[in-house]
mmCIF file of C-alpha atoms in Angstrom:
data_model
loop_
_atom_site.group_PDB
_atom_site.id
_atom_site.type_symbol
_atom_site.label_atom_id
_atom_site.label_comp_id
_atom_site.label_asym_id
_atom_site.label_seq_id
_atom_site.Cartn_x
_atom_site.Cartn_y
_atom_site.Cartn_z
ATOM 1 C CA ILE A 1 -11.414 5.068 37.023
ATOM 2 C CA MET A 2 -8.656 3.708 36.172
ATOM 3 C CA SER A 3 -6.847 1.450 39.191
ATOM 4 C CA LYS A 4 -2.594 2.222 39.087
ATOM 5 C CA GLU A 5 -2.466 -1.281 38.265
ATOM 6 C CA GLU A 6 -4.377 -1.281 35.538
ATOM 7 C CA LYS A 7 -2.780 2.551 34.386
ATOM 8 C CA GLU A 8 0.934 0.117 34.615
ATOM 9 C CA LYS A 9 -0.493 -2.586 32.672
ATOM 10 C CA LEU A 10 -1.891 -0.308 29.722
ATOM 11 C CA ARG A 11 1.121 1.649 29.367
ATOM 12 C CA LYS A 12 3.063 -1.692 29.577
ATOM 13 C CA GLN A 13 1.105 -2.725 26.499
ATOM 14 C CA SER A 14 1.305 0.517 24.767
ATOM 15 C CA GLN A 15 5.439 0.601 24.947
ATOM 16 C CA TRP A 16 4.576 -2.997 23.404
ATOM 17 C CA ASP A 17 2.842 -2.088 20.509
ATOM 18 C CA ALA A 18 5.382 0.551 19.358
ATOM 19 C CA VAL A 19 7.629 -1.540 19.617
ATOM 20 C CA GLN A 20 5.537 -3.955 17.127
ATOM 21 C CA GLU A 21 4.590 -0.911 14.942
ATOM 22 C CA ALA A 22 8.537 -0.457 14.304
ATOM 23 C CA PHE A 23 9.355 -3.525 13.486
ATOM 24 C CA LEU A 24 6.123 -3.184 11.647
ATOM 25 C CA ASP A 25 7.256 -0.219 10.148
ATOM 26 C CA ILE A 26 10.961 -1.225 9.326
ATOM 27 C CA TYR A 27 9.934 -4.641 7.671
ATOM 28 C CA VAL A 28 7.594 -3.125 5.469
ATOM 29 C CA TYR A 29 10.357 0.036 4.070
ATOM 30 C CA MET A 30 12.880 -2.884 3.846
ATOM 31 C CA LEU A 31 10.068 -4.940 1.800
ATOM 32 C CA ARG A 32 7.758 -2.220 0.191
ATOM 33 C CA ASN A 33 8.916 -4.143 -3.311
ATOM 34 C CA TYR A 34 9.332 -7.690 -2.657
ATOM 35 C CA ARG A 35 6.235 -8.027 -4.358
ATOM 36 C CA LYS A 36 7.702 -7.711 -7.817
ATOM 37 C CA PHE A 37 10.042 -10.102 -7.384
ATOM 38 C CA LEU A 38 7.210 -12.597 -6.150
ATOM 39 C CA VAL A 39 7.299 -15.825 -9.209
ATOM 40 C CA PHE A 40 3.327 -17.383 -9.365
ATOM 41 C CA PRO A 41 2.505 -21.289 -9.560
ATOM 42 C CA SER A 42 1.583 -21.614 -13.002
ATOM 43 C CA LYS A 43 1.732 -24.060 -15.514
ATOM 44 C CA ASP A 44 3.145 -21.912 -17.902
ATOM 45 C CA ASN A 45 6.218 -21.230 -15.779
ATOM 46 C CA THR A 46 9.441 -22.641 -16.980
ATOM 47 C CA GLU A 47 12.090 -21.130 -14.628
ATOM 48 C CA SER A 48 13.785 -24.341 -13.707
ATOM 49 C CA SER A 49 14.441 -23.078 -10.868
ATOM 50 C CA PHE A 50 11.477 -22.871 -9.026
ATOM 51 C CA ALA A 51 10.282 -26.036 -10.732
ATOM 52 C CA SER A 52 10.265 -28.258 -7.374
ATOM 53 C CA TYR A 53 8.285 -25.185 -6.196
ATOM 54 C CA GLY A 54 5.242 -25.692 -8.661
ATOM 55 C CA GLY A 55 6.857 -23.040 -10.278
ATOM 56 C CA ALA A 56 6.650 -20.325 -7.555
ATOM 57 C CA GLY A 57 8.812 -19.084 -6.223
ATOM 58 C CA PHE A 58 10.850 -15.335 -4.844
ATOM 59 C CA ARG A 59 13.599 -14.221 -7.220
ATOM 60 C CA SER A 60 16.133 -12.992 -3.506
ATOM 61 C CA ASN A 61 19.413 -12.097 -4.992
ATOM 62 C CA GLU A 62 17.383 -9.908 -8.060
ATOM 63 C CA PHE A 63 15.269 -8.740 -4.735
ATOM 64 C CA ILE A 64 18.771 -7.556 -3.100
ATOM 65 C CA ASP A 65 20.224 -6.674 -5.283
ATOM 66 C CA SER A 66 17.653 -3.563 -6.547
ATOM 67 C CA GLN A 67 17.722 -2.140 -3.086
ATOM 68 C CA ARG A 68 20.456 0.180 -1.272
ATOM 69 C CA TYR A 69 23.573 -0.922 -1.264
ATOM 70 C CA ASP A 70 23.474 -0.385 3.166
ATOM 71 C CA MET A 71 20.177 -2.768 3.399
ATOM 72 C CA LYS A 72 22.168 -5.511 1.151
ATOM 73 C CA ALA A 73 24.030 -7.831 3.537
ATOM 74 C CA PHE A 74 21.097 -7.458 6.545
ATOM 75 C CA LEU A 75 18.358 -8.426 3.322
ATOM 76 C CA LYS A 76 20.175 -11.130 1.936
ATOM 77 C CA GLN A 77 20.671 -12.445 5.465
ATOM 78 C CA LEU A 78 17.021 -12.025 5.568
ATOM 79 C CA VAL A 79 16.115 -14.112 2.666
ATOM 80 C CA GLY A 80 17.530 -17.472 3.640
ATOM 81 C CA THR A 81 15.641 -17.389 6.891
ATOM 82 C CA GLN A 82 12.503 -19.964 7.876
ATOM 83 C CA MET A 83 10.678 -16.953 8.589
ATOM 84 C CA PHE A 84 11.197 -14.753 5.239
ATOM 85 C CA ASP A 85 10.160 -18.455 3.652
ATOM 86 C CA ASP A 86 7.203 -19.646 5.693
ATOM 87 C CA PHE A 87 6.602 -15.690 4.536
ATOM 88 C CA MET A 88 6.755 -16.438 0.697
ATOM 89 C CA THR A 89 4.929 -19.686 1.168
ATOM 90 C CA LYS A 90 1.512 -18.082 2.318
ATOM 91 C CA ARG A 91 2.199 -15.126 0.335
ATOM 92 C CA LEU A 92 2.340 -17.399 -3.131
ATOM 93 C CA TYR A 93 -0.005 -19.619 -1.772
ATOM 94 C CA GLY A 94 -2.609 -18.107 0.410
ATOM 95 C CA SER A 95 -2.488 -14.437 -0.079
ATOM 96 C CA THR A 96 -6.210 -14.572 1.682
ATOM 97 C CA ASP A 97 -4.551 -15.086 5.331
ATOM 98 C CA ALA A 98 -5.251 -12.278 7.676
ATOM 99 C CA ASP A 99 -1.335 -11.405 8.874
ATOM 100 C CA ILE A 100 -0.396 -11.513 4.628
ATOM 101 C CA ALA A 101 -3.465 -9.153 4.000
ATOM 102 C CA PHE A 102 -2.360 -6.289 6.779
ATOM 103 C CA PHE A 103 1.404 -6.927 5.452
ATOM 104 C CA ASP A 104 0.233 -5.808 2.368
ATOM 105 C CA THR A 105 -2.000 -3.222 3.147
ATOM 106 C CA ALA A 106 0.838 -1.587 5.531
ATOM 107 C CA VAL A 107 3.158 -1.831 2.179
ATOM 108 C CA ASP A 108 0.438 -0.147 -0.057
ATOM 109 C CA MET A 109 -0.117 2.346 2.184
ATOM 110 C CA ILE A 110 3.941 3.314 2.096
ATOM 111 C CA LEU A 111 3.580 2.666 -1.686
ATOM 112 C CA LYS A 112 1.179 4.950 -2.116
ATOM 113 C CA SER A 113 2.707 7.761 0.294
ATOM 114 C CA TYR A 114 5.855 7.419 -2.108
ATOM 115 C CA GLY A 115 3.309 7.617 -5.748
ATOM 116 C CA ARG A 116 4.418 3.896 -6.263
ATOM 117 C CA MET A 117 0.731 2.272 -6.474
ATOM 118 C CA SER A 118 -0.736 2.709 -10.336
ATOM 119 C CA ASN A 119 1.331 -0.314 -11.420
ATOM 120 C CA VAL A 120 0.105 -2.929 -8.452
ATOM 121 C CA ASP A 121 -2.971 -5.124 -8.934
ATOM 122 C CA VAL A 122 -5.535 -5.848 -6.609
ATOM 123 C CA LYS A 123 -3.918 -8.874 -5.957
ATOM 124 C CA GLY A 124 -0.623 -7.513 -4.983
ATOM 125 C CA ARG A 125 0.758 -8.291 -8.424
ATOM 126 C CA VAL A 126 3.173 -5.493 -10.442
ATOM 127 C CA ARG A 127 1.433 -5.403 -14.011
ATOM 128 C CA GLY A 128 3.653 -5.651 -16.792
ATOM 129 C CA ALA A 129 6.567 -7.107 -14.274
#
């Protein structure tokens, strides 16, 4: 049997979990196709705009252009943030990090529910892109 204090603490935690899940759902939905626009590090990569990053990067303009009109302004601001830059760096150079794997699993779930997983390989790279 839980005390009144324990019940209140659990209720507050449940509310916080709901807020976290809502933010996760929003970001997963908005960034669900981000992997199509990743440029992975490669000695063969000749894209000069990513040369200073070891040939890796994110094609942010193409990503934003591919999105719904009502999301473009927000996404343009988002891809310019330090948080997004850190996310891209981790995704490109440390994709085994637990937080990246968790996010990509959430993205995979939404893509699977939309029936769009057939062109994504095990490492999250889009085949034929």
